[in-house]
Coordinates of N, CA, C and O in Angstrom, one line a residue:
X55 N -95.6 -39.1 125.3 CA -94.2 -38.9 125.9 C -94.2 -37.4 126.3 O -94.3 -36.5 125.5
X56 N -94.1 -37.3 127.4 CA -93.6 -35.8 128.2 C -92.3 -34.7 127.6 O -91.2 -35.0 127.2
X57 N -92.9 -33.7 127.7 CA -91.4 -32.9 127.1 C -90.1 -33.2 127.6 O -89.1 -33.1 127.0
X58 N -90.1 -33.7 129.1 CA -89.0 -34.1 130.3 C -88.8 -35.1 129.8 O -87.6 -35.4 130.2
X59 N -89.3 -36.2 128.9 CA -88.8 -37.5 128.9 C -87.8 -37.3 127.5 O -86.7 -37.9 127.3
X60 N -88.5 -36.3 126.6 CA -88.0 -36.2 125.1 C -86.6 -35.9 125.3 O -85.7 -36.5 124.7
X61 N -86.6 -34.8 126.3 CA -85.4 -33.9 126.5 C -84.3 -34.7 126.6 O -83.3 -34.5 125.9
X62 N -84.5 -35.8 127.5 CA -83.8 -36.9 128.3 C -83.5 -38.0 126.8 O -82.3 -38.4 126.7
X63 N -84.1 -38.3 126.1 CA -84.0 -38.7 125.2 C -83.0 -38.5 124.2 O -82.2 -39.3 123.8
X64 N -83.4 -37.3 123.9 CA -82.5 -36.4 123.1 C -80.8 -36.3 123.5 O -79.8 -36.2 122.7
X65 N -80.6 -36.4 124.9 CA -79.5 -36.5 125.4 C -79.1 -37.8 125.5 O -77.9 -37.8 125.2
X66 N -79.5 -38.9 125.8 CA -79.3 -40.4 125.5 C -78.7 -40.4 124.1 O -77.6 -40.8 124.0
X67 N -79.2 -40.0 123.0 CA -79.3 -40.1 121.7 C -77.7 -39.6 121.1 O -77.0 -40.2 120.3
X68 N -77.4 -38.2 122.0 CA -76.3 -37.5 121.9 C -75.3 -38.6 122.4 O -74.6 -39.4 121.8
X69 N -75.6 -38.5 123.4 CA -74.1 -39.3 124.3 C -74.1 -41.0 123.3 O -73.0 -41.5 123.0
X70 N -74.8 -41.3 123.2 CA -74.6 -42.6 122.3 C -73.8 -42.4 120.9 O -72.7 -42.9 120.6
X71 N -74.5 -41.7 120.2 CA -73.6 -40.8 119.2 C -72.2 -40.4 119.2 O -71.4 -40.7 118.2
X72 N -71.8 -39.7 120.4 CA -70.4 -39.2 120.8 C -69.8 -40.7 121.2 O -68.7 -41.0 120.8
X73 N -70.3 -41.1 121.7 CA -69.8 -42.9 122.1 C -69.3 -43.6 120.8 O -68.2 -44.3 120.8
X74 N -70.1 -43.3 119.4 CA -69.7 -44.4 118.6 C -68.8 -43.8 118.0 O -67.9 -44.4 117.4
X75 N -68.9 -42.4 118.0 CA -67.6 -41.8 117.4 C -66.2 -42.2 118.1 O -65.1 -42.4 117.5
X76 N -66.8 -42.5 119.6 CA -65.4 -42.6 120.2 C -64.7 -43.9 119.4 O -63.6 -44.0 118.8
X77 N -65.7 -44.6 119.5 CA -65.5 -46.5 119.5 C -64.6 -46.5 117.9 O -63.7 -47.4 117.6
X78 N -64.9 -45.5 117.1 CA -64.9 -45.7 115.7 C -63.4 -45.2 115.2 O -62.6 -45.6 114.3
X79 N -63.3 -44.2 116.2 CA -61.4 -43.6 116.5 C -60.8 -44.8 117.2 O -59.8 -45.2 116.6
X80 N -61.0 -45.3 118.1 CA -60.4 -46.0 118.6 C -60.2 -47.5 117.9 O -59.2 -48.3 118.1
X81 N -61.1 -47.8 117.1 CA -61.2 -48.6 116.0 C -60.2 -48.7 114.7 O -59.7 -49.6 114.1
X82 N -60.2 -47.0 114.3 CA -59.0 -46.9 113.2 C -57.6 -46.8 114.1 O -56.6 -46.6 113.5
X83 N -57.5 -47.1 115.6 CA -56.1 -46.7 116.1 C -55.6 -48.3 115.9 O -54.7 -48.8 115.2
X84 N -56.6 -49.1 116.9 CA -56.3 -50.4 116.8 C -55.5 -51.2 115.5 O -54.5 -51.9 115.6
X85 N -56.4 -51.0 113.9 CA -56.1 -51.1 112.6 C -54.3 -50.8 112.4 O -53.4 -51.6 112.0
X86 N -54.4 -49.5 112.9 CA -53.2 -49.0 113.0 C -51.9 -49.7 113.4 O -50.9 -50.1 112.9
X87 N -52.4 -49.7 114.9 CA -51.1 -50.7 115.8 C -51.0 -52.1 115.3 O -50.1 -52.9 115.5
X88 N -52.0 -52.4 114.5 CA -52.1 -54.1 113.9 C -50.9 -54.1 113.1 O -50.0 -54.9 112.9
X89 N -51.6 -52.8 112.3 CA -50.5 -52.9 111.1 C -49.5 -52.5 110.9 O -49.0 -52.6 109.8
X90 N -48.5 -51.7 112.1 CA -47.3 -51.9 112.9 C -46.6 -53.1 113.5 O -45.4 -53.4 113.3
X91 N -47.5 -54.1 114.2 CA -47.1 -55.5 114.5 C -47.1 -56.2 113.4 O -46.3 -57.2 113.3
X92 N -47.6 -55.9 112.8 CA -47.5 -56.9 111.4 C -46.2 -56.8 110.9 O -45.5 -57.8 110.7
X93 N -45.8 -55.4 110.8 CA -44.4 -55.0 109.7 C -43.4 -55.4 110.8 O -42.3 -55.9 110.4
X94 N -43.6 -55.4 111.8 CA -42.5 -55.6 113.3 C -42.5 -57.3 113.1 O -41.4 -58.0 113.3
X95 N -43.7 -57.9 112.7 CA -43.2 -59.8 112.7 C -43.0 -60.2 111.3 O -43.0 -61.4 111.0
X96 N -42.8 -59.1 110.3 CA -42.0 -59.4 109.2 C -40.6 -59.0 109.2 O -39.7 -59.8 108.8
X97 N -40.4 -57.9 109.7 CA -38.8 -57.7 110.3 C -38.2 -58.4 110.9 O -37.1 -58.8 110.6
X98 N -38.7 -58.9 111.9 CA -38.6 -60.6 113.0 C -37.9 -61.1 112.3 O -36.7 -61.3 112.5
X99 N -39.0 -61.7 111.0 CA -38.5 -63.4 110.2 C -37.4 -62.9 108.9 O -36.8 -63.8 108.3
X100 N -37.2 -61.6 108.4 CA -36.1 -60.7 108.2 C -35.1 -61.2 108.6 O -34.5 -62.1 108.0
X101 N -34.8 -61.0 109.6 CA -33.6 -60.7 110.6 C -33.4 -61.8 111.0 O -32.2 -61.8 111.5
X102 N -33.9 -63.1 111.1 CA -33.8 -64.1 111.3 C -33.2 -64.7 110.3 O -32.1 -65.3 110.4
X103 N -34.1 -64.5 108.8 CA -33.3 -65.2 107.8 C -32.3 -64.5 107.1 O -31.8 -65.2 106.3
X104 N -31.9 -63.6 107.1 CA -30.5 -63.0 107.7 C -29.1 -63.4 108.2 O -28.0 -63.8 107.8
X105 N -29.7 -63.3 109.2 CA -28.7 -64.3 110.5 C -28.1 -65.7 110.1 O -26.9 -66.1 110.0
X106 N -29.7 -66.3 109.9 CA -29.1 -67.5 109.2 C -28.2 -67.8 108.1 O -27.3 -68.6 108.2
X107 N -28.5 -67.1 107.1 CA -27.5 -67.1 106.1 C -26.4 -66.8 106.2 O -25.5 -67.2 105.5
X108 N -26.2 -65.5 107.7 CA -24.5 -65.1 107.9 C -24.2 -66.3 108.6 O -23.3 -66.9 108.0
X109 N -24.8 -66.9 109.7 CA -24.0 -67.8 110.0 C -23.5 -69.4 109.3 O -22.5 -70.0 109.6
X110 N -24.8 -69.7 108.2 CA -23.8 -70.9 107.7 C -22.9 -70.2 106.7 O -22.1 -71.0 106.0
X111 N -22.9 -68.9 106.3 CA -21.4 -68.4 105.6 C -20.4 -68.7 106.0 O -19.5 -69.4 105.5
X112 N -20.6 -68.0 107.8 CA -19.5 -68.5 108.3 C -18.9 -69.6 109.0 O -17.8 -69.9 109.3
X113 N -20.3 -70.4 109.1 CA -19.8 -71.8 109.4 C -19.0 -72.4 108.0 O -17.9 -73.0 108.1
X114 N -19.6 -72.2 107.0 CA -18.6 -72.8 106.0 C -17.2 -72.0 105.2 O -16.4 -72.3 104.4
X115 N -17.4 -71.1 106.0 CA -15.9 -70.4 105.9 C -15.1 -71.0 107.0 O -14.2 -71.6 106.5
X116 N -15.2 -71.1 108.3 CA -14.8 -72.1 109.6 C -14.3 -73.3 108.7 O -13.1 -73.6 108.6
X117 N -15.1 -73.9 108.3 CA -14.7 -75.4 108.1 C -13.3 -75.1 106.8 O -12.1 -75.6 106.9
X118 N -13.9 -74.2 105.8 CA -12.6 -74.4 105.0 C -11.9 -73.9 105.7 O -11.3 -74.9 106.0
X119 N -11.3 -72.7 106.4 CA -10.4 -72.4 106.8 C -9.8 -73.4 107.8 O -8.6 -73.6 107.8
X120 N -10.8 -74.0 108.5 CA -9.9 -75.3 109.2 C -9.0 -76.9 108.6 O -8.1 -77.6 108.9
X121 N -10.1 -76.6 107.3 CA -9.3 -77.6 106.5 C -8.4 -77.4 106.1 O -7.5 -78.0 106.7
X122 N -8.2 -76.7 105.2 CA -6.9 -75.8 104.9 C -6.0 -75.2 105.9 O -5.3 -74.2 105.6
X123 N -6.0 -75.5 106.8 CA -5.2 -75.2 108.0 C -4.4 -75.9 108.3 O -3.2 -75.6 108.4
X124 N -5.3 -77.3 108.4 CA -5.0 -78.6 109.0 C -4.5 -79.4 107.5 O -4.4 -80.6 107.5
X125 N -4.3 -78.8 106.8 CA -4.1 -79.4 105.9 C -2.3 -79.3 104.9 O -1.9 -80.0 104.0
X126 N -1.9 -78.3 105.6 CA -0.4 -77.7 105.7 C 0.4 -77.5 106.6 O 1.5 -77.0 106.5
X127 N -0.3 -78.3 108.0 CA 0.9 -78.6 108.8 C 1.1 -80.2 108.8 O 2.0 -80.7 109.4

């Protein structure tokens, strides 16, 4: 192998290097954003079962109050 080929080599070697570093940041970001979406589709089903619970409160506050409405005139 020629000194010209080593040289070239050596820089292949670098840039591949600098590459997996990239790949490997870019790797802990992804991790990251996952585990933002994650907490974002537990807040989802939160807020959902939430909801739910206010509204058959108030559906069954509705109904008594309509009973008891309709029930004194």
């Amino acid at each position: 192998m020629s000194p010209d080929e080593r040289d070239r080599l050596a820089k292949v070697e670098q840039i591949v290097a600098g590459q997996q570093r990239s790949l490997e940041s870019i790797e802990a970001k992804l991790d990251h954003l996952t585990s933002i979406a994650d907490m974002g589709k537990g807040a989802l089903w939160l807020a959902l079962k939430v909801g739910g619970i206010m509204a058959m409160i108030i559906a069954a506050g509705w109904a008594l109050f309509d009973k008891l409405g309709k029930g004194n005139s």
